[in-house]
């Protein structure tokens, strides 16, 4: 029927002769076969029979191994093909495909006798936390025996509250705020600082003499801390004082004088006396082997040319080393003229030797304190006689410890000196 319909349809449409000729020559059988769908499976079956069968893998028997003595242990027999078929094989989605593509026939022959290893998985075991452990019935009984079971009940109540809180925290996802724990602060043990003992002047002198244990005659030194700002140059403290009992040193005095003044200096016991020739010698690099330097007013202009060489020994009117009374100045210098000057708000002076008597040292200290009060700068306001001016006063020997002295005892020593030597 399909062929007739097709032919009738072809007759209605005019076609070229060549095409009509070809259509006429088409056999009816071929048209009927193509138009009938039931005949296609048979034709495909015929074609399948014509294709060659697939190549099956060939297995060769295993070569027999040499015989082993009964004493030696035999290895386990290799699994056969039937045994390998019974073993479960784990196939990955792409692993077998890649392995099949990569292996050659020789490798397959080698691998066929290798036993297949199947993976083994064990269930995961998680150790329970101590807080998740359920308390047994016997727990808590021993704890509460001595207290009537109260401790055990409190412990069970605490565990119940903690478990409820954990459940709430897991369900509602409660975020715990981090508690800021303060860093442990080290607390130093406060040591009881014993207040320094302040000595009376007489006791301080005794302590200094008792602690001078060197094998030479040590000097008794005084260190005064002044309440003056060291940055203010207008509040400098400096002066000179003649100690009643001397410093205990052999003072060498140099005098710049000419004529009769030079003769007076030599008579008073001056170490070096000279004029222009002495100045010229110092300029040329002569040694300065003297402790004090005195000059007359007429020689002072020429002595100023070597002031950079003399430095602290340069004669000064304030110190009493520039004078026309040369004989008295030389005697005072040899007796113990003491020059002092503030440095960094502190005055350091030597007031005698340890070998001096206590009364002699006390009188020397009184003379120095009196001179220190006279050298007080006028610009220092809002201070009394000692308060705000003398902060501390320490006595010590050259190699010994220091001892603080009370201001009251120093004031009494200064007043005693002014009574004994009113002209000074």
CSV table of N, CA and C in Angstrom, one decimal, residues 6-111:
chain,number,residue,atom,x,y,z
A,6,UNK,N,3.0,6.0,-2.9
A,6,UNK,CA,4.2,6.7,-3.4
A,6,UNK,C,4.1,6.9,-4.9
A,7,UNK,N,3.8,5.8,-5.6
A,7,UNK,CA,3.7,5.9,-7.1
A,7,UNK,C,2.7,6.9,-7.6
A,8,UNK,N,1.5,6.8,-6.9
A,8,UNK,CA,0.4,7.8,-7.3
A,8,UNK,C,0.8,9.2,-7.1
A,9,UNK,N,1.5,9.4,-6.0
A,9,UNK,CA,2.0,10.8,-5.7
A,9,UNK,C,3.0,11.2,-6.7
A,10,UNK,N,3.8,10.3,-7.2
A,10,UNK,CA,4.8,10.7,-8.2
A,10,UNK,C,4.2,11.0,-9.5
A,11,UNK,N,3.1,10.3,-9.9
A,11,UNK,CA,2.5,10.5,-11.2
A,11,UNK,C,1.8,11.9,-11.2
A,12,UNK,N,1.4,12.4,-10.1
A,12,UNK,CA,0.7,13.7,-10.1
A,12,UNK,C,1.7,14.8,-10.4
A,13,UNK,N,2.9,14.8,-9.9
A,13,UNK,CA,3.9,15.8,-10.0
A,13,UNK,C,4.7,15.6,-11.3
A,14,UNK,N,4.7,16.6,-12.2
A,14,UNK,CA,5.6,16.4,-13.4
A,14,UNK,C,7.0,16.3,-13.1
A,15,UNK,N,7.7,15.3,-13.6
A,15,UNK,CA,9.1,15.1,-13.3
A,15,UNK,C,9.9,15.1,-14.6
A,16,UNK,N,11.1,15.4,-14.6
A,16,UNK,CA,11.9,15.2,-15.9
A,16,UNK,C,12.0,13.7,-16.2
A,17,UNK,N,12.3,13.5,-17.5
A,17,UNK,CA,12.3,12.1,-18.0
A,17,UNK,C,13.4,11.3,-17.3
A,18,UNK,N,14.6,12.0,-17.1
A,18,UNK,CA,15.7,11.2,-16.5
A,18,UNK,C,15.3,10.7,-15.1
A,19,UNK,N,14.6,11.6,-14.4
A,19,UNK,CA,14.2,11.2,-13.0
A,19,UNK,C,13.1,10.1,-13.1
A,20,UNK,N,12.1,10.3,-14.0
A,20,UNK,CA,11.1,9.3,-14.2
A,20,UNK,C,11.7,7.9,-14.6
A,21,UNK,N,12.7,8.0,-15.3
A,21,UNK,CA,13.3,6.7,-15.8
A,21,UNK,C,14.0,6.0,-14.6
A,22,UNK,N,14.6,6.8,-13.8
A,22,UNK,CA,15.3,6.2,-12.6
A,22,UNK,C,14.3,5.7,-11.7
A,23,UNK,N,13.2,6.4,-11.5
A,23,UNK,CA,12.2,5.9,-10.6
A,23,UNK,C,11.5,4.6,-11.1
A,24,UNK,N,11.4,4.6,-12.4
A,24,UNK,CA,10.8,3.4,-12.9
A,24,UNK,C,11.6,2.2,-12.8
A,25,UNK,N,12.9,2.4,-12.8
A,25,UNK,CA,13.9,1.3,-12.7
A,25,UNK,C,14.1,0.8,-11.3
A,26,UNK,N,13.5,1.6,-10.3
A,26,UNK,CA,13.7,1.1,-8.9
A,26,UNK,C,12.9,-0.2,-8.7
A,27,UNK,N,13.5,-1.2,-8.2
A,27,UNK,CA,12.7,-2.5,-8.1
A,27,UNK,C,11.7,-2.3,-7.0
A,28,UNK,N,10.6,-3.0,-7.1
A,28,UNK,CA,9.5,-3.0,-6.2
A,28,UNK,C,9.9,-3.6,-4.9
A,29,UNK,N,10.7,-4.6,-5.0
A,29,UNK,CA,11.1,-5.3,-3.8
A,29,UNK,C,11.9,-4.5,-2.8
A,30,UNK,N,12.8,-3.6,-3.4
A,30,UNK,CA,13.6,-2.8,-2.5
A,30,UNK,C,12.7,-1.8,-1.8
A,31,UNK,N,11.8,-1.2,-2.5
A,31,UNK,CA,10.9,-0.3,-1.9
A,31,UNK,C,10.0,-0.9,-0.8
A,32,UNK,N,9.6,-2.1,-1.1
A,32,UNK,CA,8.7,-2.7,-0.1
A,32,UNK,C,9.5,-3.1,1.1
A,33,UNK,N,10.8,-3.4,0.9
A,33,UNK,CA,11.6,-3.8,2.1
A,33,UNK,C,11.9,-2.6,3.0
A,34,UNK,N,12.2,-1.5,2.3
A,34,UNK,CA,12.6,-0.3,3.1
A,34,UNK,C,11.3,0.3,3.7
A,35,UNK,N,10.2,0.2,3.1
A,35,UNK,CA,9.0,0.7,3.7
A,35,UNK,C,8.5,-0.1,4.8
A,36,UNK,N,8.8,-1.4,4.9
A,36,UNK,CA,8.3,-2.3,5.9
A,36,UNK,C,9.3,-2.2,7.1
A,37,UNK,N,8.9,-1.7,8.2
A,37,UNK,CA,9.8,-1.7,9.4
A,37,UNK,C,10.0,-3.0,10.0
A,38,UNK,N,9.2,-4.0,9.9
A,38,UNK,CA,9.4,-5.2,10.5
A,38,UNK,C,10.5,-6.0,9.9
A,39,UNK,N,10.9,-5.7,8.7
A,39,UNK,CA,12.0,-6.5,8.1
A,39,UNK,C,13.4,-6.0,8.5
A,40,UNK,N,13.5,-4.9,9.2
A,40,UNK,CA,14.8,-4.3,9.6
A,40,UNK,C,15.5,-5.2,10.7
A,41,UNK,N,14.9,-5.6,11.7
A,41,UNK,CA,15.6,-6.5,12.7
A,41,UNK,C,16.2,-7.7,12.1
A,42,UNK,N,15.5,-8.3,11.1
A,42,UNK,CA,16.1,-9.5,10.5
A,42,UNK,C,17.4,-9.2,9.8
A,43,UNK,N,17.3,-8.0,9.1
A,43,UNK,CA,18.5,-7.6,8.3
A,43,UNK,C,19.7,-7.3,9.2
A,44,UNK,N,19.4,-6.6,10.4
A,44,UNK,CA,20.5,-6.3,11.4
A,44,UNK,C,21.0,-7.6,12.0
A,45,UNK,N,20.2,-8.6,12.2
A,45,UNK,CA,20.6,-9.9,12.7
A,45,UNK,C,21.6,-10.5,11.7
A,46,UNK,N,21.3,-10.4,10.4
A,46,UNK,CA,22.2,-11.0,9.4
A,46,UNK,C,23.5,-10.3,9.4
A,47,UNK,N,23.5,-9.0,9.6
A,47,UNK,CA,24.7,-8.3,9.6
A,47,UNK,C,25.6,-8.6,10.8
A,48,UNK,N,24.9,-8.8,11.9
A,48,UNK,CA,25.6,-9.2,13.2
A,48,UNK,C,26.3,-10.6,13.0
A,49,UNK,N,25.6,-11.4,12.3
A,49,UNK,CA,26.2,-12.8,12.1
A,49,UNK,C,27.4,-12.7,11.2
A,50,UNK,N,27.5,-11.7,10.4
A,50,UNK,CA,28.6,-11.5,9.5
A,50,UNK,C,29.9,-11.0,10.2
A,51,UNK,N,29.7,-10.2,11.3
A,51,UNK,CA,30.8,-9.6,12.0
A,51,UNK,C,31.6,-10.7,12.8
A,52,UNK,N,32.9,-10.6,12.9
A,52,UNK,CA,33.7,-11.6,13.6
A,52,UNK,C,33.5,-11.6,15.1
A,53,UNK,N,33.6,-12.7,15.8
A,53,UNK,CA,33.4,-12.7,17.3
A,53,UNK,C,34.5,-11.9,17.9
A,54,UNK,N,34.3,-11.4,19.1
A,54,UNK,CA,35.4,-10.7,19.9
A,54,UNK,C,36.4,-11.7,20.4
A,55,UNK,N,37.6,-11.1,20.5
A,55,UNK,CA,38.8,-11.9,21.0
A,55,UNK,C,38.7,-12.1,22.5
A,56,UNK,N,38.7,-13.3,22.9
A,56,UNK,CA,38.7,-13.6,24.3
A,56,UNK,C,40.1,-13.7,24.9
A,57,UNK,N,40.3,-13.2,26.1
A,57,UNK,CA,41.7,-13.4,26.7
A,57,UNK,C,42.0,-14.8,26.9
A,58,UNK,N,43.3,-15.1,26.7
A,58,UNK,CA,43.8,-16.5,26.8
A,58,UNK,C,44.6,-16.6,28.1
A,59,UNK,N,44.4,-17.5,28.9
A,59,UNK,CA,45.1,-17.8,30.1
A,59,UNK,C,45.9,-19.0,29.9
A,60,UNK,N,47.2,-18.9,30.4
A,60,UNK,CA,48.1,-20.1,30.3
A,60,UNK,C,48.3,-20.7,31.6
A,61,UNK,N,48.5,-21.9,31.7
A,61,UNK,CA,48.7,-22.6,33.0
A,61,UNK,C,50.0,-22.1,33.6
A,62,UNK,N,50.0,-22.1,34.9
A,62,UNK,CA,51.2,-21.6,35.6
A,62,UNK,C,52.3,-22.7,35.6
A,63,UNK,N,53.5,-22.3,35.3
A,63,UNK,CA,54.6,-23.3,35.3
A,63,UNK,C,54.8,-23.9,36.7
A,64,UNK,N,55.1,-25.2,36.7
A,64,UNK,CA,55.3,-25.8,38.0
A,64,UNK,C,56.6,-25.3,38.6
A,65,UNK,N,56.6,-25.1,39.9
A,65,UNK,CA,57.8,-24.7,40.6
A,65,UNK,C,58.6,-25.9,41.1
A,66,UNK,N,59.9,-25.7,41.3
A,66,UNK,CA,60.7,-26.8,41.7
A,66,UNK,C,60.3,-27.3,43.1
A,67,UNK,N,60.4,-28.6,43.3
A,67,UNK,CA,60.0,-29.2,44.5
A,67,UNK,C,60.8,-28.7,45.7
A,68,UNK,N,60.1,-28.5,46.8
A,68,UNK,CA,60.7,-28.0,48.1
A,68,UNK,C,60.7,-29.1,49.1
A,69,UNK,N,61.7,-29.2,49.9
A,69,UNK,CA,61.8,-30.2,50.9
A,69,UNK,C,60.8,-30.0,52.0
A,70,UNK,N,60.4,-31.0,52.7
A,70,UNK,CA,59.4,-30.9,53.7
A,70,UNK,C,59.8,-30.0,54.8
A,71,UNK,N,61.1,-29.8,55.1
A,71,UNK,CA,61.5,-29.0,56.2
A,71,UNK,C,61.2,-27.5,55.9
A,72,UNK,N,61.4,-27.1,54.7
A,72,UNK,CA,61.1,-25.7,54.3
A,72,UNK,C,59.6,-25.5,54.3
A,73,UNK,N,59.3,-24.3,54.6
A,73,UNK,CA,57.9,-23.9,54.7
A,73,UNK,C,57.4,-23.6,53.3
A,74,UNK,N,56.3,-24.2,52.8
A,74,UNK,CA,55.8,-23.9,51.5
A,74,UNK,C,55.0,-22.6,51.5
A,75,UNK,N,55.1,-21.8,50.5
A,75,UNK,CA,54.2,-20.6,50.4
A,75,UNK,C,52.8,-20.9,50.1
A,76,UNK,N,51.9,-20.1,50.4
A,76,UNK,CA,50.5,-20.3,50.2
A,76,UNK,C,50.3,-20.4,48.7
A,77,UNK,N,49.4,-21.3,48.2
A,77,UNK,CA,49.1,-21.5,46.8
A,77,UNK,C,48.5,-20.2,46.2
A,78,UNK,N,48.8,-20.0,44.9
A,78,UNK,CA,48.2,-18.8,44.3
A,78,UNK,C,46.8,-19.0,44.0
A,79,UNK,N,46.0,-18.0,44.1
A,79,UNK,CA,44.5,-18.1,43.8
A,79,UNK,C,44.3,-18.5,42.4
A,80,UNK,N,43.3,-19.4,42.1
A,80,UNK,CA,43.0,-19.8,40.8
A,80,UNK,C,42.0,-18.8,40.2
A,81,UNK,N,41.6,-19.0,38.9
A,81,UNK,CA,40.7,-18.1,38.2
A,81,UNK,C,39.3,-18.2,38.9
A,82,UNK,N,38.9,-19.4,39.3
A,82,UNK,CA,37.6,-19.5,39.9
A,82,UNK,C,37.5,-18.8,41.3
A,83,UNK,N,38.7,-18.9,42.0
A,83,UNK,CA,38.7,-18.3,43.3
A,83,UNK,C,38.7,-16.7,43.2
A,84,UNK,N,39.4,-16.2,42.1
A,84,UNK,CA,39.4,-14.8,41.9
A,84,UNK,C,38.1,-14.3,41.5
A,85,UNK,N,37.3,-15.1,40.8
A,85,UNK,CA,36.0,-14.7,40.4
A,85,UNK,C,35.1,-14.6,41.6
A,86,UNK,N,35.3,-15.4,42.7
A,86,UNK,CA,34.5,-15.3,43.9
A,86,UNK,C,34.8,-14.1,44.7
A,87,UNK,N,36.1,-13.6,44.6
A,87,UNK,CA,36.4,-12.4,45.5
A,87,UNK,C,35.8,-11.2,45.0
A,88,UNK,N,35.3,-10.4,45.9
A,88,UNK,CA,34.7,-9.1,45.5
A,88,UNK,C,35.7,-8.1,44.9
A,89,UNK,N,35.4,-7.5,43.9
A,89,UNK,CA,36.3,-6.5,43.2
A,89,UNK,C,35.7,-5.1,43.4
A,90,UNK,N,36.5,-4.3,43.8
A,90,UNK,CA,36.1,-2.9,44.0
A,90,UNK,C,36.5,-2.1,42.7
A,91,UNK,N,35.6,-1.6,42.1
A,91,UNK,CA,35.8,-0.8,40.8
A,91,UNK,C,35.5,0.6,41.0
A,92,UNK,N,36.5,1.5,40.7
A,92,UNK,CA,36.2,2.9,40.8
A,92,UNK,C,35.7,3.4,39.5
A,93,UNK,N,35.0,4.5,39.4
A,93,UNK,CA,34.4,4.9,38.2
A,93,UNK,C,35.4,5.1,37.0
A,94,UNK,N,36.5,5.7,37.3
A,94,UNK,CA,37.5,5.9,36.3
A,94,UNK,C,38.8,5.2,36.4
A,95,UNK,N,39.0,4.6,37.6
A,95,UNK,CA,40.2,3.9,37.9
A,95,UNK,C,40.4,2.7,37.0
A,96,UNK,N,39.4,1.8,36.8
A,96,UNK,CA,39.5,0.6,36.0
A,96,UNK,C,39.7,1.0,34.5
A,97,UNK,N,39.0,2.0,34.1
A,97,UNK,CA,39.1,2.4,32.7
A,97,UNK,C,40.5,2.9,32.4
A,98,UNK,N,41.1,3.7,33.3
A,98,UNK,CA,42.4,4.2,33.0
A,98,UNK,C,43.4,3.1,33.1
A,99,UNK,N,43.2,2.2,34.1
A,99,UNK,CA,44.2,1.0,34.2
A,99,UNK,C,44.1,0.1,33.0
A,100,UNK,N,42.9,-0.1,32.4
A,100,UNK,CA,42.7,-0.9,31.3
A,100,UNK,C,43.4,-0.3,30.1
A,101,UNK,N,43.3,1.0,30.0
A,101,UNK,CA,44.0,1.7,28.8
A,101,UNK,C,45.5,1.6,29.0
A,102,UNK,N,46.0,1.7,30.2
A,102,UNK,CA,47.5,1.8,30.4
A,102,UNK,C,48.1,0.4,30.3
A,103,UNK,N,47.5,-0.7,30.7
A,103,UNK,CA,48.1,-2.0,30.7
A,103,UNK,C,48.2,-2.6,29.3
A,104,UNK,N,49.2,-3.3,29.1
A,104,UNK,CA,49.4,-4.0,27.8
A,104,UNK,C,49.0,-5.5,28.0
A,105,UNK,N,49.1,-6.3,27.0
A,105,UNK,CA,48.7,-7.7,27.1
A,105,UNK,C,49.7,-8.4,28.0
A,106,UNK,N,51.0,-8.1,27.9
A,106,UNK,CA,52.0,-8.8,28.7
A,106,UNK,C,51.8,-8.4,30.2
A,107,UNK,N,51.4,-7.1,30.5
A,107,UNK,CA,51.2,-6.8,31.8
A,107,UNK,C,49.9,-7.4,32.4
A,108,UNK,N,48.9,-7.6,31.5
A,108,UNK,CA,47.7,-8.3,32.0
A,108,UNK,C,48.0,-9.7,32.3
A,109,UNK,N,48.9,-10.4,31.5
A,109,UNK,CA,49.2,-11.8,31.8
A,109,UNK,C,50.0,-11.8,33.2
A,110,UNK,N,50.7,-10.8,33.5
A,110,UNK,CA,51.4,-10.8,34.8
A,110,UNK,C,50.5,-10.5,36.0
A,111,UNK,N,49.5,-9.6,35.7
A,111,UNK,CA,48.6,-9.2,36.8
A,111,UNK,C,47.5,-10.2,37.1
